[in-house]
Amino acid sequence: MAAVPNTLPKTKPRIDATFTLAELREQAKALRLHGLLAHWGEITADPEAQRRVHQWLQWELAERADRSLERRLRDAHLGQFKPLADFDWSWPKEIDRAAIEELMGLQFLEDATNVVLVGPNGVGKSMCAANLGYQAVLAGHTVLFTTAGQMLSELAALDSDSALRRRLQRYAAPDVLLVDELGYLSYSDRHADLLFELVSRRYLSKSTVVTTNKKFAEWNQVFPSAACVVSLVDRLMHRAEVVRIDGESYRQKEAEERAAQRAAARTAATRARSTPKARA
């Protein structure tokens, strides 16, 4: 899979000739440039100073926006993923391309709608989730990507109530929480209770994206004896966009293609070695 782009889109400073002193002053206040504000009277009296200050402020705003983007992308832990532009839409037997592309517009964040991507292993659920997270980061949102196993194991291992509250807050805080691979393992009642607590904290206020290989009706297989499964599913589904992806594993397809290419290369090399060289 392709890595997250190393070169982030840079915010270009907006340098134009139309600005007001009030706008400049507000920008300086937002940037907490108290020394500059202390000498504001000198700036208002000098049009050339106003032009220079305007340029400097735009540079500073752009640089801070770039640093903010880099920090949010680093904190998102998206790892490596295939860009949606490289996805082979013809491979899955079932996929609602229009629904996924609409989700990439991030409208679902406006009313804290959840997203559940359902399908077997290798059909592109995690790739779609990572792309959603990346688009959200670019749009200025905070994002955290984790696997269900990693998150629930980490939470369940905490003995201290204060440590558990802090860790739950870490997962509850991002604008978008991406929980990958829910359904591949079975969990205890404690794991189920912790997931329910987390979903409840985010309920109606922030969007949670879940990838799973199990239909909601099969979640009792994931949490075999948990009493909260019905309530957990109810809260997750209440405002959710559910997208079904079905088909054969794309990773298996790529592995088979690579194996065929290697076999063809070996055959060609063997033929080249066995072919007598023409005499001069």
PDB file of C-alpha atoms in Angstrom:
ATOM      1  CA  MET A   1       0.000   0.000   0.000  1.00  0.00           C
ATOM      2  CA  ALA A   2       1.042   3.560  -0.596  1.00  0.00           C
ATOM      3  CA  ALA A   3       2.206   5.580   2.357  1.00  0.00           C
ATOM      4  CA  VAL A   4       0.587   8.747   3.573  1.00  0.00           C
ATOM      5  CA  PRO A   5       2.000  11.495   1.319  1.00  0.00           C
ATOM      6  CA  ASN A   6       5.331  12.771   2.629  1.00  0.00           C
ATOM      7  CA  THR A   7       4.714  16.217   1.195  1.00  0.00           C
ATOM      8  CA  LEU A   8       1.678  17.778   2.771  1.00  0.00           C
ATOM      9  CA  PRO A   9      -0.362  20.345   0.870  1.00  0.00           C
ATOM     10  CA  LYS A  10       1.103  23.678   1.825  1.00  0.00           C
ATOM     11  CA  THR A  11      -1.046  26.628   2.780  1.00  0.00           C
ATOM     12  CA  LYS A  12      -0.061  29.475   0.503  1.00  0.00           C
ATOM     13  CA  PRO A  13      -0.050  32.920   2.109  1.00  0.00           C
ATOM     14  CA  ARG A  14      -2.732  35.203   0.792  1.00  0.00           C
ATOM     15  CA  ILE A  15      -0.910  38.359  -0.216  1.00  0.00           C
ATOM     16  CA  ASP A  16      -3.264  40.887  -1.781  1.00  0.00           C
ATOM     17  CA  ALA A  17      -3.595  44.623  -1.871  1.00  0.00           C
ATOM     18  CA  THR A  18      -6.997  44.797  -0.177  1.00  0.00           C
ATOM     19  CA  PHE A  19      -6.976  44.678   3.604  1.00  0.00           C
ATOM     20  CA  THR A  20      -8.128  46.870   6.437  1.00  0.00           C
ATOM     21  CA  LEU A  21      -6.316  47.931   9.574  1.00  0.00           C
ATOM     22  CA  ALA A  22      -9.066  46.283  11.607  1.00  0.00           C
ATOM     23  CA  GLU A  23      -8.381  42.956   9.861  1.00  0.00           C
ATOM     24  CA  LEU A  24      -4.649  43.287  10.483  1.00  0.00           C
ATOM     25  CA  ARG A  25      -5.220  44.073  14.143  1.00  0.00           C
ATOM     26  CA  GLU A  26      -7.520  41.050  14.566  1.00  0.00           C
ATOM     27  CA  GLN A  27      -4.935  38.794  12.958  1.00  0.00           C
ATOM     28  CA  ALA A  28      -2.208  40.160  15.214  1.00  0.00           C
ATOM     29  CA  LYS A  29      -4.454  39.548  18.247  1.00  0.00           C
ATOM     30  CA  ALA A  30      -5.195  35.986  17.094  1.00  0.00           C
ATOM     31  CA  LEU A  31      -1.461  35.344  16.773  1.00  0.00           C
ATOM     32  CA  ARG A  32      -0.834  36.998  20.191  1.00  0.00           C
ATOM     33  CA  LEU A  33       1.762  39.371  18.786  1.00  0.00           C
ATOM     34  CA  HIS A  34       1.644  41.706  21.780  1.00  0.00           C
ATOM     35  CA  GLY A  35       4.825  43.558  20.891  1.00  0.00           C
ATOM     36  CA  LEU A  36       3.422  44.415  17.478  1.00  0.00           C
ATOM     37  CA  LEU A  37       0.120  45.528  19.006  1.00  0.00           C
ATOM     38  CA  ALA A  38       1.988  47.763  21.445  1.00  0.00           C
ATOM     39  CA  HIS A  39       3.348  49.749  18.465  1.00  0.00           C
ATOM     40  CA  TRP A  40       0.090  49.726  16.472  1.00  0.00           C
ATOM     41  CA  GLY A  41      -0.066  53.484  16.343  1.00  0.00           C
ATOM     42  CA  GLU A  42       3.174  53.605  14.344  1.00  0.00           C
ATOM     43  CA  ILE A  43       1.770  51.099  11.852  1.00  0.00           C
ATOM     44  CA  THR A  44      -1.466  52.998  11.294  1.00  0.00           C
ATOM     45  CA  ALA A  45       0.539  56.096  10.390  1.00  0.00           C
ATOM     46  CA  ASP A  46       2.686  54.379   7.742  1.00  0.00           C
ATOM     47  CA  PRO A  47       1.052  52.735   4.663  1.00  0.00           C
ATOM     48  CA  GLU A  48       4.296  50.946   3.780  1.00  0.00           C
ATOM     49  CA  ALA A  49       4.509  49.489   7.291  1.00  0.00           C
ATOM     50  CA  GLN A  50       0.914  48.314   6.918  1.00  0.00           C
ATOM     51  CA  ARG A  51       1.792  46.471   3.694  1.00  0.00           C
ATOM     52  CA  ARG A  52       4.809  44.779   5.278  1.00  0.00           C
ATOM     53  CA  VAL A  53       2.875  43.787   8.404  1.00  0.00           C
ATOM     54  CA  HIS A  54       0.119  42.346   6.226  1.00  0.00           C
ATOM     55  CA  GLN A  55       2.647  40.196   4.372  1.00  0.00           C
ATOM     56  CA  TRP A  56       4.367  39.037   7.561  1.00  0.00           C
ATOM     57  CA  LEU A  57       1.052  38.109   9.176  1.00  0.00           C
ATOM     58  CA  GLN A  58       0.020  36.014   6.166  1.00  0.00           C
ATOM     59  CA  TRP A  59       3.351  34.195   6.257  1.00  0.00           C
ATOM     60  CA  GLU A  60       2.949  33.461   9.969  1.00  0.00           C
ATOM     61  CA  LEU A  61      -0.649  32.286   9.572  1.00  0.00           C
ATOM     62  CA  ALA A  62       0.328  29.975   6.708  1.00  0.00           C
ATOM     63  CA  GLU A  63       3.271  28.526   8.631  1.00  0.00           C
ATOM     64  CA  ARG A  64       1.142  27.854  11.700  1.00  0.00           C
ATOM     65  CA  ALA A  65      -1.536  26.211   9.549  1.00  0.00           C
ATOM     66  CA  ASP A  66       1.103  23.915   8.035  1.00  0.00           C
ATOM     67  CA  ARG A  67       2.462  22.955  11.466  1.00  0.00           C
ATOM     68  CA  SER A  68      -1.063  22.295  12.712  1.00  0.00           C
ATOM     69  CA  LEU A  69      -1.743  20.023   9.735  1.00  0.00           C
ATOM     70  CA  GLU A  70       1.486  18.078  10.285  1.00  0.00           C
ATOM     71  CA  ARG A  71       0.711  17.666  13.999  1.00  0.00           C
ATOM     72  CA  ARG A  72      -2.869  16.477  13.404  1.00  0.00           C
ATOM     73  CA  LEU A  73      -1.737  14.026  10.737  1.00  0.00           C
ATOM     74  CA  ARG A  74       0.966  12.653  13.032  1.00  0.00           C
ATOM     75  CA  ASP A  75      -1.503  12.285  15.929  1.00  0.00           C
ATOM     76  CA  ALA A  76      -4.039  10.514  13.691  1.00  0.00           C
ATOM     77  CA  HIS A  77      -1.816   7.393  13.379  1.00  0.00           C
ATOM     78  CA  LEU A  78      -3.199   6.600   9.932  1.00  0.00           C
ATOM     79  CA  GLY A  79      -0.141   4.595   8.929  1.00  0.00           C
ATOM     80  CA  GLN A  80       0.034   3.387   5.333  1.00  0.00           C
ATOM     81  CA  PHE A  81      -2.959   3.147   3.038  1.00  0.00           C
ATOM     82  CA  LYS A  82      -3.879   3.104  -0.627  1.00  0.00           C
ATOM     83  CA  PRO A  83      -5.227   6.472  -1.872  1.00  0.00           C
ATOM     84  CA  LEU A  84      -8.845   6.252  -2.950  1.00  0.00           C
ATOM     85  CA  ALA A  85      -7.800   7.421  -6.438  1.00  0.00           C
ATOM     86  CA  ASP A  86      -5.874   4.145  -6.843  1.00  0.00           C
ATOM     87  CA  PHE A  87      -8.739   1.900  -5.716  1.00  0.00           C
ATOM     88  CA  ASP A  88     -10.047  -0.606  -8.277  1.00  0.00           C
ATOM     89  CA  TRP A  89     -13.796  -0.003  -8.047  1.00  0.00           C
ATOM     90  CA  SER A  90     -14.487  -2.875 -10.453  1.00  0.00           C
ATOM     91  CA  TRP A  91     -13.019  -5.520  -8.135  1.00  0.00           C
ATOM     92  CA  PRO A  92     -15.668  -5.733  -5.344  1.00  0.00           C
ATOM     93  CA  LYS A  93     -18.852  -7.594  -6.208  1.00  0.00           C
ATOM     94  CA  GLU A  94     -20.833  -5.065  -4.215  1.00  0.00           C
ATOM     95  CA  ILE A  95     -19.844  -1.500  -3.311  1.00  0.00           C
ATOM     96  CA  ASP A  96     -21.760   1.767  -3.263  1.00  0.00           C
ATOM     97  CA  ARG A  97     -19.172   4.040  -4.845  1.00  0.00           C
ATOM     98  CA  ALA A  98     -21.476   7.074  -4.733  1.00  0.00           C
ATOM     99  CA  ALA A  99     -22.010   6.648  -0.993  1.00  0.00           C
ATOM    100  CA  ILE A 100     -18.276   6.380  -0.272  1.00  0.00           C
ATOM    101  CA  GLU A 101     -17.401   9.369  -2.447  1.00  0.00           C
ATOM    102  CA  GLU A 102     -20.137  11.362  -0.719  1.00  0.00           C
ATOM    103  CA  LEU A 103     -18.674  10.431   2.659  1.00  0.00           C
ATOM    104  CA  MET A 104     -15.317  11.815   1.494  1.00  0.00           C
ATOM    105  CA  GLY A 105     -17.019  15.211   1.366  1.00  0.00           C
ATOM    106  CA  LEU A 106     -17.271  14.945   5.201  1.00  0.00           C
ATOM    107  CA  GLN A 107     -20.866  16.135   5.408  1.00  0.00           C
ATOM    108  CA  PHE A 108     -21.506  13.347   7.921  1.00  0.00           C
ATOM    109  CA  LEU A 109     -19.392  15.241  10.456  1.00  0.00           C
ATOM    110  CA  GLU A 110     -21.866  18.125  10.545  1.00  0.00           C
ATOM    111  CA  ASP A 111     -24.441  16.157  12.553  1.00  0.00           C
ATOM    112  CA  ALA A 112     -22.065  13.630  14.145  1.00  0.00           C
ATOM    113  CA  THR A 113     -23.238  10.754  11.964  1.00  0.00           C
ATOM    114  CA  ASN A 114     -21.384   7.470  12.429  1.00  0.00           C
ATOM    115  CA  VAL A 115     -20.074   5.382   9.541  1.00  0.00           C
ATOM    116  CA  VAL A 116     -20.008   1.585   9.542  1.00  0.00           C
ATOM    117  CA  LEU A 117     -18.183  -0.234   6.734  1.00  0.00           C
ATOM    118  CA  VAL A 118     -19.241  -3.892   6.623  1.00  0.00           C
ATOM    119  CA  GLY A 119     -17.677  -6.671   4.577  1.00  0.00           C
ATOM    120  CA  PRO A 120     -15.289  -9.624   4.495  1.00  0.00           C
ATOM    121  CA  ASN A 121     -11.542  -9.390   4.856  1.00  0.00           C
ATOM    122  CA  GLY A 122      -9.535  -7.590   2.174  1.00  0.00           C
ATOM    123  CA  VAL A 123     -12.283  -5.736   0.289  1.00  0.00           C
ATOM    124  CA  GLY A 124     -11.103  -2.195   1.120  1.00  0.00           C
ATOM    125  CA  LYS A 125     -12.899  -1.274   4.358  1.00  0.00           C
ATOM    126  CA  SER A 126      -9.744  -0.137   6.159  1.00  0.00           C
ATOM    127  CA  MET A 127      -8.560   1.727   3.061  1.00  0.00           C
ATOM    128  CA  CYS A 128     -11.831   3.670   2.876  1.00  0.00           C
ATOM    129  CA  ALA A 129     -11.694   4.431   6.606  1.00  0.00           C
ATOM    130  CA  ALA A 130      -8.105   5.697   6.385  1.00  0.00           C
ATOM    131  CA  ASN A 131      -9.009   7.916   3.437  1.00  0.00           C
ATOM    132  CA  LEU A 132     -11.926   9.336   5.410  1.00  0.00           C
ATOM    133  CA  GLY A 133      -9.545  10.104   8.253  1.00  0.00           C
ATOM    134  CA  TYR A 134      -7.041  11.739   5.933  1.00  0.00           C
ATOM    135  CA  GLN A 135      -9.688  13.966   4.356  1.00  0.00           C
ATOM    136  CA  ALA A 136     -10.878  14.955   7.826  1.00  0.00           C
ATOM    137  CA  VAL A 137      -7.328  15.914   8.857  1.00  0.00           C
ATOM    138  CA  LEU A 138      -6.923  18.045   5.717  1.00  0.00           C
ATOM    139  CA  ALA A 139     -10.215  19.767   6.553  1.00  0.00           C
ATOM    140  CA  GLY A 140      -8.908  20.779   9.992  1.00  0.00           C
ATOM    141  CA  HIS A 141     -10.427  18.042  12.171  1.00  0.00           C
ATOM    142  CA  THR A 142      -8.722  15.931  14.808  1.00  0.00           C
ATOM    143  CA  VAL A 143      -8.612  12.211  13.987  1.00  0.00           C
ATOM    144  CA  LEU A 144      -7.475   9.002  15.670  1.00  0.00           C
ATOM    145  CA  PHE A 145      -7.140   5.641  13.894  1.00  0.00           C
ATOM    146  CA  THR A 146      -6.892   2.443  15.951  1.00  0.00           C
ATOM    147  CA  THR A 147      -7.788  -1.219  15.722  1.00  0.00           C
ATOM    148  CA  ALA A 148     -10.545  -2.544  17.963  1.00  0.00           C
ATOM    149  CA  GLY A 149      -8.151  -5.120  19.434  1.00  0.00           C
ATOM    150  CA  GLN A 150      -5.490  -2.565  20.311  1.00  0.00           C
ATOM    151  CA  MET A 151      -7.938  -0.077  21.814  1.00  0.00           C
ATOM    152  CA  LEU A 152      -9.990  -2.519  23.880  1.00  0.00           C
ATOM    153  CA  SER A 153      -6.960  -4.446  25.133  1.00  0.00           C
ATOM    154  CA  GLU A 154      -5.306  -1.204  26.191  1.00  0.00           C
ATOM    155  CA  LEU A 155      -8.411   0.002  28.030  1.00  0.00           C
ATOM    156  CA  ALA A 156      -9.066  -3.344  29.732  1.00  0.00           C
ATOM    157  CA  ALA A 157      -5.479  -3.557  30.996  1.00  0.00           C
ATOM    158  CA  LEU A 158      -5.770  -0.358  33.043  1.00  0.00           C
ATOM    159  CA  ASP A 159      -6.306  -0.993  36.759  1.00  0.00           C
ATOM    160  CA  SER A 160      -6.507   2.577  37.994  1.00  0.00           C
ATOM    161  CA  ASP A 161      -9.828   4.395  37.575  1.00  0.00           C
ATOM    162  CA  SER A 162      -8.033   7.675  36.935  1.00  0.00           C
ATOM    163  CA  ALA A 163      -5.817   6.104  34.257  1.00  0.00           C
ATOM    164  CA  LEU A 164      -8.882   4.541  32.622  1.00  0.00           C
ATOM    165  CA  ARG A 165     -10.723   7.876  32.603  1.00  0.00           C
ATOM    166  CA  ARG A 166      -7.751   9.590  30.967  1.00  0.00           C
ATOM    167  CA  ARG A 167      -7.420   6.870  28.335  1.00  0.00           C
ATOM    168  CA  LEU A 168     -11.149   6.879  27.591  1.00  0.00           C
ATOM    169  CA  GLN A 169     -10.938  10.636  27.153  1.00  0.00           C
ATOM    170  CA  ARG A 170      -8.111  10.172  24.643  1.00  0.00           C
ATOM    171  CA  TYR A 171     -10.383   8.034  22.494  1.00  0.00           C
ATOM    172  CA  ALA A 172     -13.472  10.158  23.124  1.00  0.00           C
ATOM    173  CA  ALA A 173     -11.825  13.489  22.275  1.00  0.00           C
ATOM    174  CA  PRO A 174     -11.062  13.375  18.494  1.00  0.00           C
ATOM    175  CA  ASP A 175     -13.589  14.751  16.037  1.00  0.00           C
ATOM    176  CA  VAL A 176     -13.326  11.433  14.172  1.00  0.00           C
ATOM    177  CA  LEU A 177     -12.499   8.104  15.810  1.00  0.00           C
ATOM    178  CA  LEU A 178     -11.721   5.283  13.366  1.00  0.00           C
ATOM    179  CA  VAL A 179     -12.058   1.798  14.906  1.00  0.00           C
ATOM    180  CA  ASP A 180     -10.746  -0.852  12.522  1.00  0.00           C
ATOM    181  CA  GLU A 181     -11.266  -4.633  12.452  1.00  0.00           C
ATOM    182  CA  LEU A 182     -14.121  -4.995  14.918  1.00  0.00           C
ATOM    183  CA  GLY A 183     -15.398  -8.555  14.677  1.00  0.00           C
ATOM    184  CA  TYR A 184     -12.247 -10.532  13.935  1.00  0.00           C
ATOM    185  CA  LEU A 185     -11.794 -11.403  17.631  1.00  0.00           C
ATOM    186  CA  SER A 186     -14.158 -12.265  20.472  1.00  0.00           C
ATOM    187  CA  TYR A 187     -14.181 -10.072  23.555  1.00  0.00           C
ATOM    188  CA  SER A 188     -15.180 -10.337  27.185  1.00  0.00           C
ATOM    189  CA  ASP A 189     -17.992  -8.506  28.963  1.00  0.00           C
ATOM    190  CA  ARG A 190     -15.475  -5.943  30.223  1.00  0.00           C
ATOM    191  CA  HIS A 191     -14.352  -5.170  26.681  1.00  0.00           C
ATOM    192  CA  ALA A 192     -17.992  -4.761  25.638  1.00  0.00           C
ATOM    193  CA  ASP A 193     -18.712  -2.437  28.564  1.00  0.00           C
ATOM    194  CA  LEU A 194     -15.685  -0.299  27.721  1.00  0.00           C
ATOM    195  CA  LEU A 195     -16.725   0.001  24.065  1.00  0.00           C
ATOM    196  CA  PHE A 196     -20.254   0.900  25.129  1.00  0.00           C
ATOM    197  CA  GLU A 197     -18.876   3.571  27.470  1.00  0.00           C
ATOM    198  CA  LEU A 198     -16.775   5.036  24.676  1.00  0.00           C
ATOM    199  CA  VAL A 199     -19.607   5.019  22.130  1.00  0.00           C
ATOM    200  CA  SER A 200     -21.886   6.636  24.729  1.00  0.00           C
ATOM    201  CA  ARG A 201     -19.371   9.434  25.354  1.00  0.00           C
ATOM    202  CA  ARG A 202     -19.249  10.215  21.644  1.00  0.00           C
ATOM    203  CA  TYR A 203     -22.970   9.671  21.030  1.00  0.00           C
ATOM    204  CA  LEU A 204     -24.650  12.554  19.146  1.00  0.00           C
ATOM    205  CA  SER A 205     -21.573  14.761  19.496  1.00  0.00           C
ATOM    206  CA  LYS A 206     -18.760  13.210  17.424  1.00  0.00           C
ATOM    207  CA  SER A 207     -18.492  10.790  14.524  1.00  0.00           C
ATOM    208  CA  THR A 208     -17.180   7.259  14.932  1.00  0.00           C
ATOM    209  CA  VAL A 209     -16.137   5.181  11.916  1.00  0.00           C
ATOM    210  CA  VAL A 210     -16.132   1.392  12.373  1.00  0.00           C
ATOM    211  CA  THR A 211     -14.976  -1.332   9.995  1.00  0.00           C
ATOM    212  CA  THR A 212     -16.318  -4.805  10.690  1.00  0.00           C
ATOM    213  CA  ASN A 213     -16.717  -8.182   9.067  1.00  0.00           C
ATOM    214  CA  LYS A 214     -19.889  -8.891  11.040  1.00  0.00           C
ATOM    215  CA  LYS A 215     -23.436  -7.710  10.439  1.00  0.00           C
ATOM    216  CA  PHE A 216     -25.005  -6.031  13.474  1.00  0.00           C
ATOM    217  CA  ALA A 217     -27.136  -9.132  14.025  1.00  0.00           C
ATOM    218  CA  GLU A 218     -23.912 -11.119  14.472  1.00  0.00           C
ATOM    219  CA  TRP A 219     -22.290  -8.855  17.059  1.00  0.00           C
ATOM    220  CA  ASN A 220     -23.349 -11.258  19.807  1.00  0.00           C
ATOM    221  CA  GLN A 221     -20.611 -13.495  18.367  1.00  0.00           C
ATOM    222  CA  VAL A 222     -18.071 -10.732  19.002  1.00  0.00           C
ATOM    223  CA  PHE A 223     -19.301 -10.120  22.569  1.00  0.00           C
ATOM    224  CA  PRO A 224     -20.779 -13.571  23.369  1.00  0.00           C
ATOM    225  CA  SER A 225     -22.122 -12.937  26.873  1.00  0.00           C
ATOM    226  CA  ALA A 226     -22.262  -9.156  27.142  1.00  0.00           C
ATOM    227  CA  ALA A 227     -25.585  -7.655  28.272  1.00  0.00           C
ATOM    228  CA  CYS A 228     -24.894  -4.290  26.624  1.00  0.00           C
ATOM    229  CA  VAL A 229     -24.609  -5.487  22.999  1.00  0.00           C
ATOM    230  CA  VAL A 230     -28.157  -4.438  22.044  1.00  0.00           C
ATOM    231  CA  SER A 231     -27.661  -0.972  23.549  1.00  0.00           C
ATOM    232  CA  LEU A 232     -24.218  -0.672  21.952  1.00  0.00           C
ATOM    233  CA  VAL A 233     -25.569  -1.465  18.486  1.00  0.00           C
ATOM    234  CA  ASP A 234     -28.568   0.807  19.051  1.00  0.00           C
ATOM    235  CA  ARG A 235     -26.433   3.842  19.853  1.00  0.00           C
ATOM    236  CA  LEU A 236     -23.982   3.167  17.066  1.00  0.00           C
ATOM    237  CA  MET A 237     -26.744   2.669  14.495  1.00  0.00           C
ATOM    238  CA  HIS A 238     -29.032   5.507  15.598  1.00  0.00           C
ATOM    239  CA  ARG A 239     -27.383   7.990  13.247  1.00  0.00           C
ATOM    240  CA  ALA A 240     -25.169   5.901  11.026  1.00  0.00           C
ATOM    241  CA  GLU A 241     -24.315   5.524   7.365  1.00  0.00           C
ATOM    242  CA  VAL A 242     -23.874   1.790   6.781  1.00  0.00           C
ATOM    243  CA  VAL A 243     -21.955   0.825   3.639  1.00  0.00           C
ATOM    244  CA  ARG A 244     -21.704  -2.812   2.597  1.00  0.00           C
ATOM    245  CA  ILE A 245     -18.652  -3.950   0.604  1.00  0.00           C
ATOM    246  CA  ASP A 246     -18.594  -7.527  -0.650  1.00  0.00           C
ATOM    247  CA  GLY A 247     -16.246  -9.563  -2.810  1.00  0.00           C
ATOM    248  CA  GLU A 248     -12.982 -11.468  -2.829  1.00  0.00           C
ATOM    249  CA  SER A 249      -9.892 -10.218  -1.006  1.00  0.00           C
ATOM    250  CA  TYR A 250      -8.119  -7.475  -2.974  1.00  0.00           C
ATOM    251  CA  ARG A 251      -4.911  -8.229  -1.096  1.00  0.00           C
ATOM    252  CA  GLN A 252      -5.105 -11.841  -2.231  1.00  0.00           C
ATOM    253  CA  LYS A 253      -5.653 -10.627  -5.796  1.00  0.00           C
ATOM    254  CA  GLU A 254      -2.538  -8.419  -5.606  1.00  0.00           C
ATOM    255  CA  ALA A 255      -0.513 -11.242  -4.044  1.00  0.00           C
ATOM    256  CA  GLU A 256      -1.500 -13.602  -6.849  1.00  0.00           C
ATOM    257  CA  GLU A 257      -0.624 -10.996  -9.470  1.00  0.00           C
ATOM    258  CA  ARG A 258       2.810 -10.427  -7.893  1.00  0.00           C
ATOM    259  CA  ALA A 259       3.397 -14.201  -7.747  1.00  0.00           C
ATOM    260  CA  ALA A 260       2.468 -14.526 -11.434  1.00  0.00           C
ATOM    261  CA  GLN A 261       4.835 -11.679 -12.348  1.00  0.00           C
ATOM    262  CA  ARG A 262       7.692 -13.274 -10.403  1.00  0.00           C
ATOM    263  CA  ALA A 263       7.016 -16.649 -12.033  1.00  0.00           C
ATOM    264  CA  ALA A 264       7.000 -15.050 -15.487  1.00  0.00           C
ATOM    265  CA  ALA A 265      10.281 -13.255 -14.732  1.00  0.00           C
ATOM    266  CA  ARG A 266      11.913 -16.493 -13.550  1.00  0.00           C
ATOM    267  CA  THR A 267      10.716 -18.329 -16.671  1.00  0.00           C
ATOM    268  CA  ALA A 268      12.096 -15.591 -18.912  1.00  0.00           C
ATOM    269  CA  ALA A 269      15.417 -15.649 -17.068  1.00  0.00           C
ATOM    270  CA  THR A 270      15.667 -19.438 -17.383  1.00  0.00           C
ATOM    271  CA  ARG A 271      14.975 -19.287 -21.094  1.00  0.00           C
ATOM    272  CA  ALA A 272      17.580 -16.570 -21.543  1.00  0.00           C
ATOM    273  CA  ARG A 273      20.221 -18.672 -19.771  1.00  0.00           C
ATOM    274  CA  SER A 274      19.407 -21.799 -21.778  1.00  0.00           C
ATOM    275  CA  THR A 275      19.374 -20.099 -25.172  1.00  0.00           C
ATOM    276  CA  PRO A 276      22.759 -20.552 -26.942  1.00  0.00           C
ATOM    277  CA  LYS A 277      24.524 -17.292 -27.622  1.00  0.00           C
ATOM    278  CA  ALA A 278      24.958 -16.476 -31.296  1.00  0.00           C
ATOM    279  CA  ARG A 279      28.544 -16.799 -32.497  1.00  0.00           C
ATOM    280  CA  ALA A 280      30.238 -13.696 -33.722  1.00  0.00           C
TER     281      ALA A 280
END
